[in-house]
PDB file of C-alpha atoms in Angstrom:
ATOM      1  CA  MET A  29      24.130   5.339  -0.391  1.00 54.00           C
ATOM      2  CA  GLU A  30      25.060   3.391  -3.542  1.00 65.00           C
ATOM      3  CA  LEU A  31      23.404   4.454  -6.793  1.00 68.00           C
ATOM      4  CA  ASP A  32      22.681   0.847  -7.839  1.00 75.00           C
ATOM      5  CA  ASN A  33      20.810   0.172  -4.596  1.00 77.00           C
ATOM      6  CA  ALA A  34      18.871   3.406  -4.982  1.00 81.00           C
ATOM      7  CA  LEU A  35      17.865   2.537  -8.566  1.00 85.00           C
ATOM      8  CA  LEU A  36      16.712  -0.933  -7.509  1.00 87.00           C
ATOM      9  CA  ALA A  37      14.746   0.501  -4.593  1.00 86.00           C
ATOM     10  CA  PHE A  38      13.099   3.051  -6.901  1.00 88.00           C
ATOM     11  CA  ALA A  39      12.256   0.364  -9.486  1.00 90.00           C
ATOM     12  CA  LEU A  40      10.583  -1.798  -6.828  1.00 89.00           C
ATOM     13  CA  THR A  41       8.577   1.171  -5.585  1.00 91.00           C
ATOM     14  CA  LEU A  42       7.516   2.034  -9.135  1.00 90.00           C
ATOM     15  CA  PHE A  43       6.383  -1.571  -9.674  1.00 89.00           C
ATOM     16  CA  ALA A  44       4.300  -1.465  -6.500  1.00 87.00           C
ATOM     17  CA  GLY A  45       2.723   1.862  -7.449  1.00 87.00           C
ATOM     18  CA  VAL A  46       1.718   1.132 -11.051  1.00 86.00           C
ATOM     19  CA  SER A  47       0.019  -2.122 -10.034  1.00 86.00           C
ATOM     20  CA  THR A  48      -3.109   0.012  -9.648  1.00 83.00           C
ATOM     21  CA  GLY A  49      -3.202  -0.386 -13.427  1.00 82.00           C
ATOM     22  CA  ILE A  50      -3.718  -4.132 -12.951  1.00 82.00           C
ATOM     23  CA  GLY A  51      -6.856  -3.299 -11.005  1.00 77.00           C
ATOM     24  CA  SER A  52      -8.211  -1.190 -13.848  1.00 78.00           C
ATOM     25  CA  ALA A  53      -7.492  -4.018 -16.312  1.00 78.00           C
ATOM     26  CA  LEU A  54      -9.378  -6.489 -14.118  1.00 72.00           C
ATOM     27  CA  ALA A  55     -12.316  -4.107 -13.923  1.00 67.00           C
ATOM     28  CA  PHE A  56     -12.529  -3.842 -17.715  1.00 69.00           C
ATOM     29  CA  PHE A  57     -11.736  -7.375 -18.840  1.00 69.00           C
ATOM     30  CA  THR A  58     -13.277  -9.681 -16.231  1.00 60.00           C
ATOM     31  CA  LYS A  59     -16.989 -10.299 -15.818  1.00 54.00           C
ATOM     32  CA  ARG A  60     -16.891 -11.278 -12.172  1.00 57.00           C
ATOM     33  CA  THR A  61     -14.628 -10.542  -9.229  1.00 57.00           C
ATOM     34  CA  ASN A  62     -12.870 -13.662  -7.945  1.00 63.00           C
ATOM     35  CA  THR A  63     -13.586 -12.833  -4.316  1.00 69.00           C
ATOM     36  CA  ALA A  64     -11.970 -15.987  -2.939  1.00 75.00           C
ATOM     37  CA  LEU A  65      -8.686 -15.299  -4.737  1.00 73.00           C
ATOM     38  CA  LEU A  66      -8.767 -11.618  -3.771  1.00 72.00           C
ATOM     39  CA  SER A  67      -9.447 -12.497  -0.138  1.00 79.00           C
ATOM     40  CA  VAL A  68      -6.486 -14.894   0.016  1.00 81.00           C
ATOM     41  CA  ALA A  69      -4.233 -12.436  -1.841  1.00 78.00           C
ATOM     42  CA  LEU A  70      -5.045  -9.537   0.496  1.00 79.00           C
ATOM     43  CA  GLY A  71      -4.574 -11.794   3.518  1.00 84.00           C
ATOM     44  CA  PHE A  72      -1.252 -12.952   2.074  1.00 85.00           C
ATOM     45  CA  SER A  73      -0.172  -9.327   1.632  1.00 81.00           C
ATOM     46  CA  ALA A  74      -1.107  -8.562   5.247  1.00 85.00           C
ATOM     47  CA  GLY A  75       0.806 -11.630   6.473  1.00 88.00           C
ATOM     48  CA  VAL A  76       3.944 -10.573   4.629  1.00 84.00           C
ATOM     49  CA  MET A  77       3.734  -7.016   5.964  1.00 84.00           C
ATOM     50  CA  ILE A  78       3.043  -7.971   9.578  1.00 90.00           C
ATOM     51  CA  TYR A  79       5.732 -10.658   9.741  1.00 90.00           C
ATOM     52  CA  VAL A  80       8.463  -8.641   8.073  1.00 85.00           C
ATOM     53  CA  SER A  81       7.589  -5.564  10.134  1.00 88.00           C
ATOM     54  CA  MET A  82       7.672  -7.246  13.535  1.00 91.00           C
ATOM     55  CA  ILE A  83      10.358  -9.884  12.968  1.00 89.00           C
ATOM     56  CA  GLU A  84      12.801  -8.106  10.692  1.00 84.00           C
ATOM     57  CA  ILE A  85      12.281  -4.358  10.295  1.00 85.00           C
ATOM     58  CA  PHE A  86      11.496  -3.518  13.934  1.00 92.00           C
ATOM     59  CA  VAL A  87      14.491  -5.565  15.137  1.00 92.00           C
ATOM     60  CA  LYS A  88      16.884  -3.955  12.649  1.00 87.00           C
ATOM     61  CA  ALA A  89      15.661  -0.514  13.651  1.00 91.00           C
ATOM     62  CA  GLU A  90      16.194  -1.315  17.326  1.00 94.00           C
ATOM     63  CA  THR A  91      19.721  -2.604  16.655  1.00 93.00           C
ATOM     64  CA  ALA A  92      20.652   0.569  14.756  1.00 90.00           C
ATOM     65  CA  LEU A  93      19.210   2.891  17.405  1.00 94.00           C
ATOM     66  CA  ILE A  94      20.801   1.008  20.305  1.00 95.00           C
ATOM     67  CA  SER A  95      24.205   1.201  18.608  1.00 93.00           C
ATOM     68  CA  GLU A  96      23.820   4.976  18.281  1.00 92.00           C
ATOM     69  CA  LEU A  97      21.861   5.964  21.383  1.00 94.00           C
ATOM     70  CA  GLY A  98      22.532   3.195  23.896  1.00 95.00           C
ATOM     71  CA  PRO A  99      20.286   0.317  25.033  1.00 95.00           C
ATOM     72  CA  VAL A 100      17.763   2.250  27.116  1.00 96.00           C
ATOM     73  CA  VAL A 101      17.267   5.333  24.951  1.00 96.00           C
ATOM     74  CA  GLY A 102      17.534   3.301  21.750  1.00 95.00           C
ATOM     75  CA  ARG A 103      14.690   0.978  22.744  1.00 96.00           C
ATOM     76  CA  TRP A 104      12.455   3.836  23.854  1.00 97.00           C
ATOM     77  CA  VAL A 105      13.085   5.786  20.652  1.00 97.00           C
ATOM     78  CA  ASN A 106      12.446   2.667  18.569  1.00 96.00           C
ATOM     79  CA  VAL A 107       9.050   2.063  20.183  1.00 97.00           C
ATOM     80  CA  ALA A 108       8.150   5.753  19.893  1.00 97.00           C
ATOM     81  CA  ALA A 109       9.025   5.783  16.185  1.00 96.00           C
ATOM     82  CA  PHE A 110       7.022   2.574  15.631  1.00 96.00           C
ATOM     83  CA  PHE A 111       3.857   4.067  17.099  1.00 97.00           C
ATOM     84  CA  GLY A 112       4.689   7.386  15.458  1.00 95.00           C
ATOM     85  CA  GLY A 113       4.475   5.654  12.077  1.00 91.00           C
ATOM     86  CA  MET A 114       1.078   4.274  13.060  1.00 93.00           C
ATOM     87  CA  ALA A 115      -0.068   7.733  14.149  1.00 93.00           C
ATOM     88  CA  LEU A 116       1.077   9.263  10.849  1.00 87.00           C
ATOM     89  CA  ILE A 117      -0.832   6.841   8.630  1.00 84.00           C
ATOM     90  CA  ALA A 118      -3.862   7.018  10.943  1.00 86.00           C
ATOM     91  CA  LEU A 119      -3.836  10.800  10.657  1.00 86.00           C
ATOM     92  CA  ILE A 120      -3.669  10.596   6.872  1.00 78.00           C
ATOM     93  CA  ASP A 121      -6.530   8.094   6.886  1.00 75.00           C
ATOM     94  CA  ARG A 122      -8.564  10.331   9.186  1.00 77.00           C
ATOM     95  CA  PHE A 123      -8.636  13.164   6.652  1.00 72.00           C
ATOM     96  CA  VAL A 124      -9.609  10.998   3.675  1.00 63.00           C
ATOM     97  CA  PRO A 125     -13.358  11.424   3.047  1.00 54.00           C
ATOM     98  CA  GLU A 126     -15.198   8.176   3.776  1.00 53.00           C
ATOM     99  CA  HIS A 127     -17.147   8.323   0.512  1.00 49.00           C
ATOM    100  CA  GLY A 128     -13.940   8.352  -1.498  1.00 48.00           C
ATOM    101  CA  ASN A 129     -11.990   5.903   0.620  1.00 51.00           C
ATOM    102  CA  PRO A 130     -10.699   3.210  -1.769  1.00 50.00           C
ATOM    103  CA  HIS A 131     -10.170   0.762   1.083  1.00 50.00           C
ATOM    104  CA  GLN A 132     -13.885   0.099   1.513  1.00 53.00           C
ATOM    105  CA  PRO A 133     -14.112  -3.393  -0.033  1.00 50.00           C
ATOM    106  CA  ARG A 134     -16.340  -3.490  -3.116  1.00 52.00           C
ATOM    107  CA  THR A 135     -16.562  -5.855  -6.055  1.00 51.00           C
ATOM    108  CA  VAL A 136     -16.597  -4.899  -9.713  1.00 50.00           C
ATOM    109  CA  GLU A 137     -20.227  -6.033  -9.885  1.00 52.00           C
ATOM    110  CA  GLU A 138     -21.304  -3.737  -7.036  1.00 53.00           C
ATOM    111  CA  MET A 139     -19.593  -0.752  -8.588  1.00 52.00           C
ATOM    112  CA  GLU A 140     -21.064  -1.494 -12.018  1.00 51.00           C
ATOM    113  CA  GLU A 141     -24.572  -1.574 -10.527  1.00 54.00           C
ATOM    114  CA  GLU A 142     -24.026   1.837  -8.957  1.00 52.00           C
ATOM    115  CA  ALA A 143     -22.428   3.189 -12.121  1.00 50.00           C
ATOM    116  CA  THR A 144     -25.006   2.314 -14.787  1.00 51.00           C
ATOM    117  CA  PRO A 145     -24.353   4.611 -17.764  1.00 48.00           C
ATOM    118  CA  VAL A 146     -26.970   7.356 -18.284  1.00 45.00           C
ATOM    119  CA  GLU A 147     -27.524   9.983 -20.923  1.00 46.00           C
ATOM    120  CA  ASN A 148     -27.836  12.960 -18.606  1.00 45.00           C
ATOM    121  CA  ASN A 149     -24.386  14.414 -18.056  1.00 47.00           C
ATOM    122  CA  SER A 150     -25.397  15.886 -14.709  1.00 48.00           C
ATOM    123  CA  LYS A 151     -25.895  12.344 -13.446  1.00 46.00           C
ATOM    124  CA  HIS A 152     -22.392  11.493 -14.555  1.00 53.00           C
ATOM    125  CA  ASP A 153     -20.893  14.106 -12.253  1.00 62.00           C
ATOM    126  CA  PRO A 154     -21.209  12.128  -8.980  1.00 66.00           C
ATOM    127  CA  LEU A 155     -19.515   9.137 -10.610  1.00 63.00           C
ATOM    128  CA  MET A 156     -16.674  11.278 -11.893  1.00 74.00           C
ATOM    129  CA  ARG A 157     -16.268  12.882  -8.475  1.00 72.00           C
ATOM    130  CA  MET A 158     -16.262   9.435  -6.879  1.00 67.00           C
ATOM    131  CA  GLY A 159     -13.446   8.273  -9.156  1.00 70.00           C
ATOM    132  CA  ILE A 160     -11.402  11.460  -8.779  1.00 75.00           C
ATOM    133  CA  LEU A 161     -11.813  11.391  -5.006  1.00 71.00           C
ATOM    134  CA  ALA A 162     -10.729   7.751  -4.920  1.00 70.00           C
ATOM    135  CA  ALA A 163      -7.665   8.614  -7.030  1.00 76.00           C
ATOM    136  CA  ILE A 164      -6.707  11.470  -4.691  1.00 76.00           C
ATOM    137  CA  SER A 165      -7.256   9.270  -1.646  1.00 71.00           C
ATOM    138  CA  ILE A 166      -5.045   6.539  -3.069  1.00 74.00           C
ATOM    139  CA  ALA A 167      -2.338   9.065  -3.941  1.00 78.00           C
ATOM    140  CA  ILE A 168      -2.349  10.360  -0.346  1.00 75.00           C
ATOM    141  CA  HIS A 169      -2.153   6.845   1.098  1.00 72.00           C
ATOM    142  CA  ASN A 170       0.483   5.635  -1.345  1.00 78.00           C
ATOM    143  CA  PHE A 171       2.993   8.403  -0.648  1.00 79.00           C
ATOM    144  CA  PRO A 172       4.129   7.037   2.765  1.00 76.00           C
ATOM    145  CA  GLU A 173       3.871   3.500   1.385  1.00 77.00           C
ATOM    146  CA  GLY A 174       6.323   4.502  -1.338  1.00 84.00           C
ATOM    147  CA  LEU A 175       8.723   5.880   1.236  1.00 79.00           C
ATOM    148  CA  ALA A 176       8.365   2.671   3.271  1.00 76.00           C
ATOM    149  CA  THR A 177       9.069   0.413   0.286  1.00 82.00           C
ATOM    150  CA  PHE A 178      11.998   2.541  -0.856  1.00 85.00           C
ATOM    151  CA  THR A 179      13.589   2.697   2.604  1.00 79.00           C
ATOM    152  CA  ALA A 180      13.330  -1.051   3.107  1.00 78.00           C
ATOM    153  CA  ALA A 181      14.704  -1.845  -0.361  1.00 83.00           C
ATOM    154  CA  LEU A 182      17.546   0.619   0.094  1.00 79.00           C
ATOM    155  CA  LYS A 183      18.795  -1.091   3.234  1.00 76.00           C
ATOM    156  CA  ASP A 184      17.948  -4.677   2.289  1.00 79.00           C
ATOM    157  CA  PRO A 185      16.926  -5.448  -1.342  1.00 83.00           C
ATOM    158  CA  SER A 186      15.434  -8.834  -0.383  1.00 79.00           C
ATOM    159  CA  LEU A 187      13.120  -7.105   2.081  1.00 78.00           C
ATOM    160  CA  GLY A 188      12.287  -4.533  -0.555  1.00 82.00           C
ATOM    161  CA  VAL A 189      11.186  -7.212  -3.019  1.00 83.00           C
ATOM    162  CA  ALA A 190       8.864  -8.834  -0.474  1.00 79.00           C
ATOM    163  CA  ILE A 191       7.332  -5.531   0.589  1.00 82.00           C
ATOM    164  CA  ALA A 192       6.922  -4.331  -3.009  1.00 85.00           C
ATOM    165  CA  ILE A 193       4.997  -7.497  -3.905  1.00 83.00           C
ATOM    166  CA  ALA A 194       2.780  -7.155  -0.831  1.00 80.00           C
ATOM    167  CA  VAL A 195       2.043  -3.489  -1.590  1.00 82.00           C
ATOM    168  CA  ALA A 196       1.391  -4.310  -5.269  1.00 84.00           C
ATOM    169  CA  ILE A 197      -1.239  -6.906  -4.296  1.00 80.00           C
ATOM    170  CA  HIS A 198      -3.052  -4.460  -2.075  1.00 74.00           C
ATOM    171  CA  ASN A 199      -2.958  -1.770  -4.776  1.00 81.00           C
ATOM    172  CA  ILE A 200      -4.978  -3.905  -7.221  1.00 79.00           C
ATOM    173  CA  PRO A 201      -8.437  -3.300  -5.669  1.00 75.00           C
ATOM    174  CA  GLU A 202      -7.521   0.380  -5.351  1.00 75.00           C
ATOM    175  CA  GLY A 203      -7.134   0.525  -9.117  1.00 80.00           C
ATOM    176  CA  ILE A 204     -10.640  -0.912  -9.477  1.00 76.00           C
ATOM    177  CA  ALA A 205     -12.010   1.761  -7.126  1.00 72.00           C
ATOM    178  CA  VAL A 206     -10.691   4.505  -9.428  1.00 78.00           C
ATOM    179  CA  ALA A 207     -11.295   2.995 -12.858  1.00 79.00           C
ATOM    180  CA  VAL A 208     -14.900   1.778 -12.646  1.00 74.00           C
ATOM    181  CA  PRO A 209     -16.692   5.036 -11.691  1.00 72.00           C
ATOM    182  CA  ILE A 210     -14.583   7.127 -14.087  1.00 78.00           C
ATOM    183  CA  PHE A 211     -15.262   4.703 -16.941  1.00 76.00           C
ATOM    184  CA  TYR A 212     -19.006   4.806 -16.371  1.00 72.00           C
ATOM    185  CA  ALA A 213     -18.944   8.578 -16.047  1.00 74.00           C
ATOM    186  CA  THR A 214     -17.015   9.132 -19.283  1.00 77.00           C
ATOM    187  CA  GLY A 215     -17.348   5.916 -21.281  1.00 75.00           C
ATOM    188  CA  ASN A 216     -13.615   6.220 -21.910  1.00 80.00           C
ATOM    189  CA  ARG A 217     -11.487   3.221 -20.906  1.00 80.00           C
ATOM    190  CA  LYS A 218      -8.237   5.060 -21.607  1.00 84.00           C
ATOM    191  CA  LYS A 219      -9.161   7.962 -19.352  1.00 84.00           C
ATOM    192  CA  ALA A 220     -10.274   5.618 -16.558  1.00 82.00           C
ATOM    193  CA  ALA A 221      -7.097   3.543 -16.831  1.00 85.00           C
ATOM    194  CA  GLY A 222      -5.018   6.721 -16.961  1.00 86.00           C
ATOM    195  CA  TYR A 223      -6.452   8.072 -13.712  1.00 85.00           C
ATOM    196  CA  SER A 224      -5.984   4.664 -12.100  1.00 84.00           C
ATOM    197  CA  PHE A 225      -2.371   4.517 -13.261  1.00 85.00           C
ATOM    198  CA  LEU A 226      -1.609   8.082 -12.143  1.00 85.00           C
ATOM    199  CA  SER A 227      -3.029   7.475  -8.671  1.00 83.00           C
ATOM    200  CA  GLY A 228      -0.295   4.898  -8.101  1.00 85.00           C
ATOM    201  CA  LEU A 229       2.529   7.221  -9.142  1.00 87.00           C
ATOM    202  CA  SER A 230       2.559   8.915  -5.742  1.00 85.00           C
ATOM    203  CA  GLU A 231       4.312   5.757  -4.551  1.00 87.00           C
ATOM    204  CA  PRO A 232       7.506   6.345  -6.590  1.00 89.00           C
ATOM    205  CA  LEU A 233       7.099  10.050  -5.784  1.00 88.00           C
ATOM    206  CA  GLY A 234       7.397   9.122  -2.108  1.00 82.00           C
ATOM    207  CA  ALA A 235      10.525   7.166  -2.990  1.00 84.00           C
ATOM    208  CA  LEU A 236      11.981  10.124  -4.888  1.00 85.00           C
ATOM    209  CA  VAL A 237      11.380  12.487  -1.978  1.00 82.00           C
ATOM    210  CA  GLY A 238      12.918   9.888   0.321  1.00 76.00           C
ATOM    211  CA  TYR A 239      16.006   9.618  -1.876  1.00 77.00           C
ATOM    212  CA  VAL A 240      16.534  13.388  -2.035  1.00 80.00           C
ATOM    213  CA  PHE A 241      16.246  13.593   1.740  1.00 74.00           C
ATOM    214  CA  LEU A 242      18.154  10.428   2.644  1.00 69.00           C
ATOM    215  CA  ALA A 243      21.033  11.067   0.260  1.00 66.00           C
ATOM    216  CA  ARG A 244      22.099  14.045   2.354  1.00 71.00           C
ATOM    217  CA  PHE A 245      21.226  13.074   5.891  1.00 72.00           C
ATOM    218  CA  PHE A 246      21.327   9.271   6.005  1.00 70.00           C
ATOM    219  CA  THR A 247      22.795   8.069   9.321  1.00 78.00           C
ATOM    220  CA  ASP A 248      22.255   4.994  11.491  1.00 80.00           C
ATOM    221  CA  THR A 249      19.997   7.027  13.772  1.00 87.00           C
ATOM    222  CA  LEU A 250      17.876   8.267  10.879  1.00 83.00           C
ATOM    223  CA  PHE A 251      17.778   4.762   9.436  1.00 81.00           C
ATOM    224  CA  GLY A 252      16.528   3.382  12.752  1.00 88.00           C
ATOM    225  CA  LEU A 253      13.841   6.052  13.045  1.00 90.00           C
ATOM    226  CA  LEU A 254      12.649   5.514   9.481  1.00 84.00           C
ATOM    227  CA  PHE A 255      12.696   1.729   9.728  1.00 84.00           C
ATOM    228  CA  ALA A 256      10.733   1.727  12.988  1.00 91.00           C
ATOM    229  CA  SER A 257       8.220   4.149  11.470  1.00 89.00           C
ATOM    230  CA  VAL A 258       7.953   1.980   8.358  1.00 83.00           C
ATOM    231  CA  ALA A 259       7.168  -1.028  10.555  1.00 89.00           C
ATOM    232  CA  GLY A 260       4.410   0.913  12.267  1.00 91.00           C
ATOM    233  CA  ILE A 261       2.963   2.129   8.963  1.00 86.00           C
ATOM    234  CA  MET A 262       2.839  -1.376   7.486  1.00 84.00           C
ATOM    235  CA  VAL A 263       1.303  -2.981  10.589  1.00 90.00           C
ATOM    236  CA  PHE A 264      -1.390  -0.282  10.651  1.00 90.00           C
ATOM    237  CA  ILE A 265      -2.151  -0.737   6.942  1.00 83.00           C
ATOM    238  CA  SER A 266      -2.426  -4.495   7.452  1.00 85.00           C
ATOM    239  CA  LEU A 267      -4.763  -4.257  10.445  1.00 88.00           C
ATOM    240  CA  ASP A 268      -6.854  -1.310   9.281  1.00 84.00           C
ATOM    241  CA  GLU A 269      -7.112  -1.956   5.540  1.00 77.00           C
ATOM    242  CA  LEU A 270      -5.925  -5.324   4.284  1.00 78.00           C
ATOM    243  CA  LEU A 271      -7.414  -7.714   6.850  1.00 82.00           C
ATOM    244  CA  PRO A 272     -10.886  -6.108   6.972  1.00 82.00           C
ATOM    245  CA  ALA A 273     -10.989  -6.026   3.161  1.00 75.00           C
ATOM    246  CA  ALA A 274      -9.810  -9.640   2.920  1.00 76.00           C
ATOM    247  CA  ARG A 275     -12.548 -10.796   5.291  1.00 76.00           C
ATOM    248  CA  GLU A 276     -15.219  -8.838   3.418  1.00 71.00           C
ATOM    249  CA  TYR A 277     -14.243 -10.118  -0.019  1.00 63.00           C
ATOM    250  CA  GLY A 278     -14.429 -13.794   0.982  1.00 61.00           C
ATOM    251  CA  ARG A 279     -14.906 -16.210   3.852  1.00 67.00           C
ATOM    252  CA  ALA A 280     -13.056 -15.250   7.019  1.00 71.00           C
ATOM    253  CA  HIS A 281     -11.025 -18.459   7.052  1.00 82.00           C
ATOM    254  CA  LEU A 282      -9.655 -17.739   3.570  1.00 84.00           C
ATOM    255  CA  ALA A 283      -8.292 -14.408   4.764  1.00 85.00           C
ATOM    256  CA  ILE A 284      -6.574 -16.059   7.736  1.00 89.00           C
ATOM    257  CA  TYR A 285      -5.140 -18.805   5.542  1.00 90.00           C
ATOM    258  CA  GLY A 286      -3.731 -16.059   3.330  1.00 87.00           C
ATOM    259  CA  VAL A 287      -2.192 -14.310   6.365  1.00 91.00           C
ATOM    260  CA  ILE A 288      -0.541 -17.527   7.561  1.00 93.00           C
ATOM    261  CA  GLY A 289       0.672 -18.287   4.051  1.00 91.00           C
ATOM    262  CA  GLY A 290       2.168 -14.805   3.713  1.00 87.00           C
ATOM    263  CA  MET A 291       3.953 -15.144   7.051  1.00 92.00           C
ATOM    264  CA  ALA A 292       5.267 -18.597   6.143  1.00 92.00           C
ATOM    265  CA  VAL A 293       6.574 -17.476   2.749  1.00 85.00           C
ATOM    266  CA  MET A 294       8.207 -14.412   4.303  1.00 83.00           C
ATOM    267  CA  ALA A 295       9.795 -16.503   7.076  1.00 87.00           C
ATOM    268  CA  LEU A 296      11.127 -19.031   4.575  1.00 85.00           C
ATOM    269  CA  SER A 297      12.482 -16.254   2.347  1.00 77.00           C
ATOM    270  CA  LEU A 298      14.333 -14.644   5.237  1.00 75.00           C
ATOM    271  CA  LEU A 299      15.806 -18.001   6.302  1.00 80.00           C
ATOM    272  CA  LEU A 300      16.977 -18.841   2.793  1.00 76.00           C
ATOM    273  CA  LEU A 301      18.377 -15.370   2.140  1.00 64.00           C
ATOM    274  CA  GLY A 302      19.930 -15.124   5.590  1.00 59.00           C
TER     275      GLY A 302
END
């Protein structure tokens, strides 16, 4: 594992994680949520993730596992790891409280209506809990995403760039989900932005844990298992989080146009870089 590749992979993961801060900035400095743009952007992110997972990552994982384990066992292990990745992220999602789930699509306006500032501090407490719970939820979700981004970038930097951008787009509304309730609970923009920023740092933390582990034990078999799991994680995130949110934020057709656009851009990128 080359140090330069590892540093690039970590930098991409850090970029994806701290994009939650963009969400907090949008919450503070825009009057209205551009739902059409957000719908297309989330659809685009889902398109990138689905295409690169099924066309590139899954195939590379299968090739690595077949070379190590043989054609029959390699294919079976690849499929098992793919659905294992889905099961892992589904399990994580299952234990995130619904009230604090940042993937429930909500606009800045809706959150501001719920979070009207009041004088009574006791009424601030539910808002603060909402923001803290959202931050914890995002941190839990972002940890495997960080590992996925890091692993992809480590093996193929061009893939890592595409995945990091897709993850960064989908982290923006998560930043809003943390910043708005904390701001209205405290009246402190810096504190709200700080919590939003910190919630995204579990992404590079996932990368760091991945590096410590991979540096010692990285083999073609482990690479295949991780890559197949990463593909499963990203497909699940796209189907369970990004697409429903994209459809809720805007018209359904806009979300689908975004998906097709993301797939097309990813396909073109792979052709040009190949």
